[in-house]
XYZ file of C-alpha atoms in Angstrom:
596
model
C 0.000 0.000 0.000
C 1.287 3.498 -0.764
C 1.585 6.341 1.730
C -1.963 7.473 1.102
C -3.317 4.112 2.241
C -5.007 3.959 5.604
C -5.135 0.904 7.818
C -7.892 0.627 10.402
C -7.956 -1.987 13.132
C -11.496 -3.015 13.997
C -11.935 -5.736 16.572
C -8.660 -7.346 15.650
C -9.506 -7.460 11.927
C -7.622 -5.343 9.431
C -9.572 -3.318 6.888
C -7.626 -1.628 4.119
C -8.903 1.679 2.811
C -6.879 2.134 -0.352
C -6.171 5.172 -2.430
C -7.328 5.323 -6.036
C -5.188 3.700 -8.707
C -3.919 5.826 -11.593
C -3.354 3.253 -14.366
C -6.000 0.526 -14.055
C -5.778 -2.759 -15.914
C -8.509 -3.133 -18.531
C -10.191 -6.509 -18.515
C -11.340 -7.218 -22.073
C -13.785 -9.568 -23.768
C -12.299 -12.563 -25.582
C -13.326 -11.232 -29.004
C -11.403 -8.007 -28.318
C -8.039 -9.796 -28.088
C -5.699 -10.117 -31.036
C -4.640 -13.561 -32.231
C -1.257 -13.285 -30.547
C -2.873 -12.155 -27.281
C -5.217 -15.143 -27.319
C -2.276 -17.473 -27.745
C -0.351 -15.733 -24.953
C -3.355 -16.038 -22.638
C -3.716 -19.776 -23.335
C 0.012 -20.341 -22.825
C -0.070 -18.568 -19.463
C -2.863 -20.902 -18.302
C -0.782 -23.893 -19.356
C 2.218 -22.537 -17.477
C 0.230 -22.141 -14.229
C -1.106 -25.672 -14.696
C 2.454 -27.016 -14.898
C 3.291 -25.808 -11.393
C 3.346 -28.095 -8.401
C 0.751 -27.443 -5.741
C 1.881 -24.797 -3.282
C -0.894 -25.462 -0.725
C -1.087 -21.741 0.068
C -3.430 -19.062 -1.246
C -1.634 -15.754 -0.786
C 1.373 -15.725 -3.114
C -0.170 -16.091 -6.572
C 3.231 -16.294 -8.251
C 3.721 -19.803 -6.851
C 0.105 -21.011 -6.877
C -0.791 -23.813 -9.269
C -3.982 -24.466 -11.220
C -4.785 -27.221 -8.737
C -4.463 -24.862 -5.750
C -7.390 -22.781 -6.996
C -9.643 -25.783 -7.604
C -8.805 -27.450 -4.298
C -9.595 -24.435 -2.118
C -12.748 -23.587 -4.078
C -13.996 -27.131 -3.569
C -13.102 -27.099 0.129
C -14.983 -23.830 0.661
C -17.910 -24.259 -1.715
C -20.442 -24.116 1.148
C -19.090 -20.788 2.372
C -18.577 -19.273 -1.093
C -22.054 -19.774 -2.581
C -25.683 -18.903 -1.824
C -24.791 -16.196 0.682
C -23.463 -12.640 0.763
C -19.815 -13.695 0.452
C -20.352 -15.036 -3.070
C -19.390 -11.921 -5.047
C -16.469 -10.807 -2.878
C -15.089 -14.363 -2.606
C -15.043 -14.889 -6.354
C -13.698 -11.411 -7.042
C -10.766 -12.290 -4.806
C -10.376 -15.643 -6.537
C -10.193 -14.290 -10.068
C -7.923 -11.476 -8.881
C -5.503 -14.087 -7.531
C -5.724 -15.932 -10.866
C -5.036 -12.697 -12.726
C -1.898 -12.307 -10.608
C -0.900 -15.926 -11.252
C -1.298 -15.535 -15.025
C 0.811 -12.376 -15.024
C 3.547 -14.233 -13.183
C 3.377 -16.850 -15.963
C 3.804 -14.449 -18.878
C 0.371 -12.916 -19.474
C 0.616 -9.155 -19.907
C -3.042 -8.158 -19.721
C -5.975 -8.327 -17.352
C -8.243 -11.294 -16.872
C -10.403 -12.035 -19.932
C -14.177 -12.421 -19.888
C -16.750 -13.966 -22.226
C -19.740 -11.742 -22.987
C -22.294 -14.518 -22.574
C -25.314 -12.313 -23.219
C -23.951 -11.065 -26.534
C -23.172 -14.618 -27.667
C -26.159 -16.170 -25.881
C -27.174 -18.649 -28.584
C -24.197 -18.748 -30.994
C -21.386 -19.085 -28.463
C -20.183 -22.443 -29.755
C -19.283 -20.803 -33.100
C -16.674 -18.539 -31.436
C -13.007 -19.290 -32.045
C -12.715 -19.513 -28.248
C -14.152 -23.027 -28.564
C -11.994 -24.043 -31.516
C -9.149 -26.527 -31.504
C -6.724 -23.594 -31.580
C -7.833 -22.359 -28.161
C -10.174 -23.768 -25.503
C -11.862 -26.570 -27.464
C -15.548 -27.279 -27.842
C -17.995 -29.195 -25.633
C -17.380 -32.918 -25.504
C -19.239 -35.887 -24.061
C -20.018 -36.657 -20.438
C -17.621 -39.178 -18.951
C -14.988 -38.593 -21.629
C -11.878 -36.425 -21.752
C -12.205 -33.173 -23.670
C -11.283 -34.277 -27.174
C -9.935 -31.094 -28.728
C -8.394 -27.731 -27.987
C -5.325 -26.687 -26.044
C -6.744 -28.227 -22.856
C -7.946 -31.490 -24.387
C -6.852 -34.942 -23.280
C -4.036 -35.203 -25.813
C -2.608 -31.765 -24.925
C -1.150 -32.886 -21.611
C -3.299 -30.405 -19.654
C -4.301 -32.056 -16.384
C -6.559 -31.080 -13.504
C -6.759 -32.346 -9.945
C -9.331 -35.096 -9.343
C -11.535 -35.729 -6.333
C -8.876 -38.123 -5.044
C -6.075 -35.590 -5.412
C -4.630 -37.317 -8.470
C -4.267 -35.597 -11.833
C -6.782 -36.384 -14.559
C -8.028 -35.006 -17.869
C -10.517 -32.169 -18.208
C -14.155 -32.915 -19.082
C -16.670 -30.511 -20.643
C -20.151 -31.310 -21.953
C -22.176 -28.105 -22.036
C -24.799 -26.804 -24.421
C -27.791 -24.483 -24.504
C -28.434 -20.755 -24.239
C -27.128 -18.025 -21.930
C -29.216 -15.235 -20.440
C -29.716 -12.428 -22.938
C -28.739 -8.741 -22.669
C -32.245 -7.502 -21.882
C -32.640 -9.870 -18.940
C -29.436 -8.597 -17.345
C -30.305 -4.984 -18.121
C -33.634 -5.477 -16.322
C -31.783 -6.484 -13.161
C -29.439 -3.499 -13.368
C -32.439 -1.238 -13.892
C -34.170 -2.381 -10.717
C -31.506 -3.488 -8.199
C -31.005 -0.998 -5.357
C -28.850 -3.015 -2.945
C -25.984 -5.501 -2.861
C -28.358 -8.362 -2.091
C -30.569 -7.323 -5.009
C -27.673 -7.569 -7.428
C -26.388 -10.822 -5.933
C -29.939 -12.163 -5.766
C -29.438 -15.824 -5.155
C -26.366 -16.690 -7.176
C -27.579 -20.293 -7.375
C -30.549 -19.316 -9.543
C -29.448 -16.437 -11.745
C -27.247 -16.100 -14.822
C -24.271 -17.342 -12.801
C -25.792 -20.822 -12.413
C -27.013 -20.713 -16.017
C -23.450 -20.063 -17.180
C -22.103 -23.089 -15.331
C -24.864 -25.332 -16.662
C -24.568 -24.043 -20.243
C -20.778 -24.252 -20.431
C -20.299 -27.356 -18.320
C -23.419 -29.492 -18.261
C -22.713 -32.508 -16.074
C -18.925 -32.216 -16.507
C -16.239 -30.233 -14.682
C -17.601 -26.731 -15.306
C -20.977 -27.898 -13.991
C -19.482 -29.359 -10.811
C -20.300 -27.119 -7.803
C -16.950 -27.588 -6.107
C -14.541 -28.496 -8.889
C -15.691 -26.112 -11.634
C -12.351 -24.180 -11.501
C -10.750 -27.168 -13.189
C -12.029 -25.756 -16.482
C -10.276 -22.585 -17.718
C -13.712 -21.367 -18.860
C -14.508 -20.872 -15.160
C -12.407 -17.705 -15.103
C -13.925 -16.209 -18.270
C -17.360 -16.881 -16.811
C -16.604 -15.424 -13.386
C -14.898 -12.383 -14.869
C -18.203 -11.822 -16.685
C -20.140 -12.239 -13.417
C -17.732 -9.781 -11.779
C -18.224 -7.284 -14.597
C -21.981 -7.384 -14.015
C -21.505 -6.551 -10.332
C -18.924 -3.891 -11.280
C -21.392 -2.232 -13.669
C -23.981 -2.004 -10.902
C -21.429 -0.645 -8.424
C -20.637 2.230 -10.768
C -24.268 3.217 -11.325
C -24.550 5.182 -8.082
C -22.016 6.538 -5.557
C -23.549 4.629 -2.636
C -23.382 1.302 -4.480
C -19.589 1.243 -4.727
C -19.012 0.105 -1.123
C -22.411 -1.479 -0.456
C -22.045 -4.865 1.244
C -24.899 -6.487 3.131
C -26.566 -9.802 3.877
C -25.589 -12.846 5.890
C -23.048 -15.636 5.738
C -24.028 -19.294 5.550
C -24.929 -21.247 8.666
C -22.612 -23.594 10.527
C -19.228 -23.401 12.216
C -16.576 -22.108 9.841
C -13.153 -23.420 10.830
C -11.422 -20.885 8.583
C -12.088 -18.034 11.007
C -14.132 -17.368 14.167
C -15.393 -14.224 12.410
C -17.153 -16.255 9.716
C -20.077 -18.672 9.495
C -23.024 -19.015 11.876
C -25.274 -16.912 9.597
C -23.502 -13.745 10.768
C -24.299 -10.420 9.125
C -21.449 -9.538 6.792
C -18.946 -6.753 7.389
C -16.155 -5.303 5.208
C -13.714 -6.098 8.008
C -14.302 -9.844 7.808
C -11.591 -12.019 6.262
C -12.424 -14.066 3.187
C -12.496 -17.820 2.995
C -9.543 -19.265 1.041
C -7.774 -16.004 0.197
C -5.324 -15.360 2.985
C -4.640 -11.710 3.734
C -7.725 -10.358 1.955
C -10.890 -8.942 3.499
C -14.297 -8.342 2.020
C -13.591 -4.605 2.174
C -10.532 -5.044 -0.049
C -12.810 -6.390 -2.796
C -15.441 -3.648 -2.901
C -13.709 -0.898 -4.902
C -11.951 -2.096 -8.058
C -10.258 1.291 -8.334
C -8.346 0.931 -5.083
C -4.600 0.519 -5.317
C -4.828 -3.220 -4.643
C -7.247 -4.301 -7.381
C -6.866 -1.370 -9.786
C -8.835 -2.648 -12.774
C -11.762 -1.723 -14.983
C -13.708 -3.413 -17.791
C -14.168 -2.761 -21.479
C -17.543 -2.214 -23.093
C -18.721 -5.184 -25.143
C -21.666 -6.122 -27.329
C -23.952 -7.225 -24.498
C -23.794 -3.813 -22.797
C -27.093 -2.488 -24.108
C -28.811 0.767 -23.166
C -31.384 0.857 -20.379
C -32.848 3.394 -17.961
C -33.543 3.295 -14.249
C -34.631 5.708 -11.491
C -32.158 8.245 -10.153
C -29.694 7.220 -7.476
C -30.590 7.399 -3.750
C -28.754 10.733 -3.511
C -30.741 12.095 -6.461
C -27.874 11.912 -8.931
C -28.203 10.518 -12.455
C -27.003 6.893 -12.813
C -23.649 6.391 -14.503
C -24.381 4.182 -17.510
C -20.886 4.372 -19.021
C -18.318 3.166 -16.460
C -16.118 1.156 -18.806
C -12.909 1.930 -20.588
C -13.540 2.758 -24.247
C -10.086 1.818 -25.455
C -11.221 -1.597 -26.692
C -13.767 -2.066 -29.489
C -16.926 -4.082 -29.006
C -16.751 -7.586 -30.462
C -18.105 -8.309 -33.907
C -21.118 -10.661 -33.894
C -20.311 -14.210 -34.919
C -22.560 -15.942 -37.465
C -24.926 -18.533 -35.987
C -23.673 -22.103 -36.302
C -25.167 -24.241 -39.022
C -27.455 -26.957 -37.662
C -26.125 -30.448 -38.120
C -28.532 -33.224 -39.067
C -29.337 -35.841 -36.454
C -28.988 -39.530 -37.223
C -32.214 -41.433 -37.759
C -33.066 -43.818 -34.933
C -33.697 -47.477 -35.445
C -37.196 -48.895 -34.805
C -37.723 -50.306 -31.335
C -40.430 -52.309 -29.604
C -41.237 -52.113 -25.892
C -43.745 -53.988 -23.732
C -44.674 -52.840 -20.231
C -46.877 -54.813 -17.814
C -48.538 -53.363 -14.730
C -51.407 -55.735 -13.936
C -54.203 -57.405 -15.907
C -56.045 -55.279 -18.442
C -54.413 -54.598 -21.803
C -54.036 -51.156 -23.331
C -52.653 -50.977 -26.830
C -50.852 -47.836 -27.936
C -49.943 -47.309 -31.569
C -46.996 -44.978 -31.901
C -46.267 -43.110 -35.107
C -43.052 -41.202 -35.620
C -41.271 -39.703 -38.553
C -38.598 -41.006 -38.921
C -39.066 -44.719 -37.902
C -41.894 -45.756 -35.567
C -41.812 -46.938 -31.982
C -44.496 -49.447 -30.982
C -45.489 -49.729 -27.339
C -47.841 -52.277 -25.781
C -48.832 -51.517 -22.191
C -50.876 -53.389 -19.613
C -52.607 -51.273 -16.968
C -55.323 -51.754 -14.378
C -59.073 -50.938 -14.239
C -58.990 -48.713 -17.309
C -58.741 -49.399 -20.993
C -56.968 -46.622 -22.885
C -56.448 -46.299 -26.596
C -54.012 -43.598 -27.597
C -51.997 -42.349 -30.517
C -48.489 -41.179 -29.687
C -46.451 -38.743 -31.719
C -42.817 -38.148 -30.808
C -41.422 -34.755 -31.712
C -39.027 -32.080 -30.573
C -39.183 -28.291 -30.401
C -37.934 -26.219 -33.278
C -34.852 -25.068 -31.375
C -33.436 -28.589 -31.430
C -32.456 -28.658 -27.756
C -34.653 -31.517 -26.583
C -33.348 -32.644 -23.193
C -35.580 -34.781 -20.972
C -33.497 -33.881 -17.924
C -34.291 -30.199 -18.309
C -37.187 -28.667 -16.368
C -39.401 -27.105 -19.039
C -42.455 -25.169 -17.946
C -42.996 -23.467 -21.269
C -45.272 -24.966 -23.861
C -42.686 -26.391 -26.227
C -43.623 -29.802 -27.592
C -40.805 -32.127 -26.566
C -40.924 -35.941 -26.642
C -44.701 -35.866 -26.386
C -47.130 -38.745 -25.775
C -50.768 -37.739 -26.290
C -53.238 -39.929 -24.418
C -56.948 -39.842 -25.181
C -58.899 -41.774 -22.505
C -61.842 -43.886 -23.580
C -65.398 -42.855 -22.826
C -65.763 -45.543 -20.145
C -64.280 -44.125 -16.941
C -64.956 -44.690 -13.284
C -67.183 -42.454 -11.170
C -64.072 -40.566 -10.072
C -62.991 -40.193 -13.705
C -59.809 -42.133 -13.010
C -57.403 -42.026 -15.904
C -54.252 -44.077 -15.869
C -51.673 -44.221 -18.598
C -48.309 -45.905 -18.770
C -45.382 -43.869 -20.034
C -44.836 -43.938 -23.786
C -41.368 -44.504 -25.211
C -40.069 -41.202 -26.548
C -38.090 -40.832 -29.742
C -34.493 -39.598 -29.443
C -33.935 -35.840 -29.055
C -32.746 -33.563 -31.847
C -35.056 -35.091 -34.433
C -36.081 -32.312 -36.876
C -39.798 -33.080 -36.986
C -42.690 -30.631 -36.759
C -44.709 -30.303 -33.532
C -48.099 -32.020 -33.654
C -51.285 -30.002 -33.420
C -52.174 -29.829 -29.702
C -55.455 -31.346 -28.508
C -57.237 -31.146 -25.153
C -55.733 -34.525 -24.189
C -52.968 -34.822 -21.615
C -49.403 -35.050 -22.896
C -46.786 -37.060 -21.016
C -43.121 -36.063 -21.067
C -40.541 -38.641 -20.106
C -37.634 -38.074 -17.785
C -34.196 -39.708 -17.717
C -33.845 -43.459 -17.063
C -35.290 -44.385 -13.695
C -37.387 -41.226 -13.569
C -40.027 -41.850 -16.190
C -43.715 -41.452 -15.404
C -45.216 -44.763 -14.351
C -48.860 -43.677 -14.148
C -51.151 -40.807 -13.288
C -54.557 -40.647 -11.623
C -56.809 -37.661 -12.248
C -59.816 -37.443 -9.929
C -62.616 -34.985 -9.174
C -63.342 -34.094 -5.567
C -65.807 -31.875 -3.672
C -66.826 -28.533 -5.189
C -65.406 -29.579 -8.552
C -61.835 -29.559 -7.234
C -59.406 -31.680 -9.231
C -56.511 -33.707 -7.899
C -53.709 -35.192 -9.973
C -51.452 -37.902 -8.585
C -48.349 -38.743 -10.595
C -46.223 -41.795 -9.833
C -42.600 -41.641 -10.942
C -40.604 -44.837 -11.166
C -38.680 -45.520 -7.945
C -40.331 -42.544 -6.222
C -43.345 -41.766 -4.072
C -46.443 -40.323 -5.788
C -46.622 -36.547 -6.268
C -49.986 -34.860 -5.689
C -51.145 -31.670 -7.413
C -54.349 -29.760 -6.661
C -55.540 -28.149 -9.857
C -57.249 -24.737 -9.524
C -60.895 -24.454 -10.566
C -61.345 -23.598 -14.234
C -58.021 -25.197 -15.174
C -57.099 -28.534 -16.708
C -53.917 -30.580 -16.934
C -52.118 -29.982 -20.222
C -48.736 -31.706 -19.824
C -47.271 -34.002 -17.203
C -43.518 -33.924 -16.643
C -41.644 -36.089 -14.164
C -40.763 -32.942 -12.188
C -43.804 -30.667 -12.676
C -46.988 -30.181 -14.675
C -48.369 -27.561 -17.066
C -52.016 -26.497 -16.917
C -54.328 -24.456 -19.139
C -57.845 -23.041 -18.886
C -60.650 -25.548 -19.413
C -61.965 -25.520 -23.000
C -58.843 -23.722 -24.211
C -56.648 -25.297 -26.873
C -53.130 -23.901 -27.070
C -51.975 -22.593 -30.436
C -48.341 -21.520 -30.678
C -49.235 -18.877 -33.265
C -51.681 -17.193 -30.903
C -50.285 -17.929 -27.455
C -52.220 -17.813 -24.203
C -55.195 -15.512 -23.650
C -54.308 -12.226 -21.978
C -56.685 -13.005 -19.105
C -55.398 -16.545 -18.541
C -56.525 -17.512 -15.006
C -54.313 -20.595 -14.797
C -50.635 -20.603 -13.798
C -48.845 -22.334 -16.651
C -46.558 -24.442 -14.458
C -47.009 -26.175 -11.115
C -44.023 -27.541 -9.189
C -44.544 -29.848 -6.187
C -43.416 -29.295 -2.613
C -43.247 -25.491 -2.916
C -45.290 -23.023 -0.880
C -46.324 -21.314 -4.105
C -45.969 -24.128 -6.668
C -46.951 -22.040 -9.656
C -45.343 -20.255 -12.534
C -47.263 -17.364 -14.029
C -46.393 -16.320 -17.550
C -46.538 -12.982 -19.327
C -50.116 -12.292 -20.536
C -50.629 -13.500 -24.076
C -47.042 -14.706 -24.430
C -45.808 -16.503 -27.524
C -42.869 -18.864 -27.733
C -39.671 -17.127 -28.961
C -38.809 -18.010 -32.529
C -35.168 -19.237 -32.616
C -32.985 -16.852 -34.591
C -35.851 -14.379 -35.047
C -37.190 -13.197 -31.676
C -34.926 -10.584 -30.021
C -35.017 -12.438 -26.695
C -34.668 -16.188 -26.160
C -35.189 -18.463 -23.170
C -31.940 -19.245 -21.390
C -31.058 -22.855 -20.648
C -32.847 -24.023 -17.506
C -30.854 -26.229 -15.157
C -31.898 -29.835 -14.638
C -33.099 -31.370 -11.390
C -29.822 -33.299 -11.307
C -27.883 -30.007 -11.414
C -30.025 -28.647 -8.569
C -29.296 -31.669 -6.404
C -25.568 -31.606 -7.209
C -25.364 -27.958 -6.121
C -27.611 -28.551 -3.073
C -29.980 -25.866 -4.313
C -33.519 -25.052 -3.261
C -35.629 -26.239 -6.220
C -38.505 -23.897 -5.405
C -36.198 -20.858 -5.438
C -34.556 -22.017 -8.662
C -37.859 -22.568 -10.414
C -39.174 -19.217 -9.227
C -36.116 -17.641 -10.846
C -36.758 -19.642 -14.025
C -40.290 -18.286 -14.148
C -39.022 -14.744 -13.695
C -36.517 -15.238 -16.504
C -39.190 -16.554 -18.871
C -41.574 -13.702 -18.001
C -38.851 -11.193 -18.861
C -38.121 -12.914 -22.178
C -41.816 -13.003 -23.082
C -42.213 -9.349 -22.081
C -39.167 -8.384 -24.150
C -40.566 -10.084 -27.253
C -44.040 -8.643 -26.722
C -42.652 -5.119 -26.442
C -40.537 -5.636 -29.556
C -43.593 -6.887 -31.462
C -45.590 -3.810 -30.410
C -43.016 -1.571 -32.105
C -43.351 -3.265 -35.485
């Protein structure tokens, strides 16, 4: 610290109040680097990865790639889903920036503008064989790129031994308008952090990593993409901090519960304070991480393509928000062309027989390409149905993904016979779905119930729909190897689709048409998720599904139930965030359509 620095001792903890820096480092977007800079950046990562573990987290010049992953994994409980999230990860990427400089990198940390490249990110040269390599397959080493299995790049495994990097992401990032909406409304630190396990931060991990290293809650720093993603998350916080004078040093909220052995000042759900030390990063406090223009951090960010215009109310002190905090010395990236869709292989015909009890139900399945024939035996009810397997136009069919929108994905339409019991019991065995990514057209929806299959072991075994007092309706869904899930359907609504993790409902006597959308006065929440206090998902009035490549805003990839469990997340909070995201996308597209 220079002579203008001031050190305060508060309760034994040291808080550094640093003077302003005069020559800040500019952190730039990947597309703003020259070819030689990209190569230098990659080589610096390789050099850090070649180091032996130092088992310390203060001197970045001797830290190895494994050191960062090990301490992040050890402190994942303390570093996520609480107020320390943003300051912890700012300290982490700052240490990595220092480590890369000590290994030959001459610039600031690099970020990926995920919003700007939300749907075409895989076409960037970042994911080419020359640099980071593209997504691979789960359970297999990354096949290409400078960090692929044949490159010699190794990461630390759960057992402490070195292993290859895995990456199996795919999907869509949050778009610029969604992030701008948050910046336009957030008025506190907790607003801008708003549960990091549900916002664009979690979406970035799921999109880039899937079920591989980048999607692992503790070991995600194995993948070099972790640092481009978290630099982007840090830039978002940095933009908000520079909007208003009082935001710069705003730090509030609570730490996670439990006894934290790292420091007696941490854990136990304590309210946060700038004087508190940080987990992992020896010698740094939360206060050190609040102002990026102090003489410790001394960095700023470039403007990039996802930094769109927006407006918000004046600052708490009455001043006008600062919408242009970045350095303008770097040009915005040039949009990359969308990747060309690759045809999917045609599946081979299959035949499946399922037996429940005594009465036979025959289901004729028609698909294009080849058919799947299913014969099912159920109990007490005879059902004849025609099943059509299809996939939404965006080609991202994924049965493990929680979809509450009305895309048609691996659909089985079941029309019950006219002979039903007095309780109108309807039972249907799960139909065998055709493989995803099959470029077929969605079928015309009918008032019948559509069943969506889950991953192996989580398919829908049967459902029972019954009418109770005062015309109330109850739906009980049995998932293989699980207890039944019960839904109480609001009056005036009917079941439209049954997923293994939720259901979609529509108004009675209403048939959904994707060209028209829902009625503006729709009384029925589109999605219902079990075990939540408010298990509903309301959608923007009269919304229409975004048209891939045409609509200005697109749905971001929604994390799977498996991802939620791996990260120990609250599914109700996550799904509430998903609903909010989809509302904002629908609102964005509706507003754009009104201007045409």
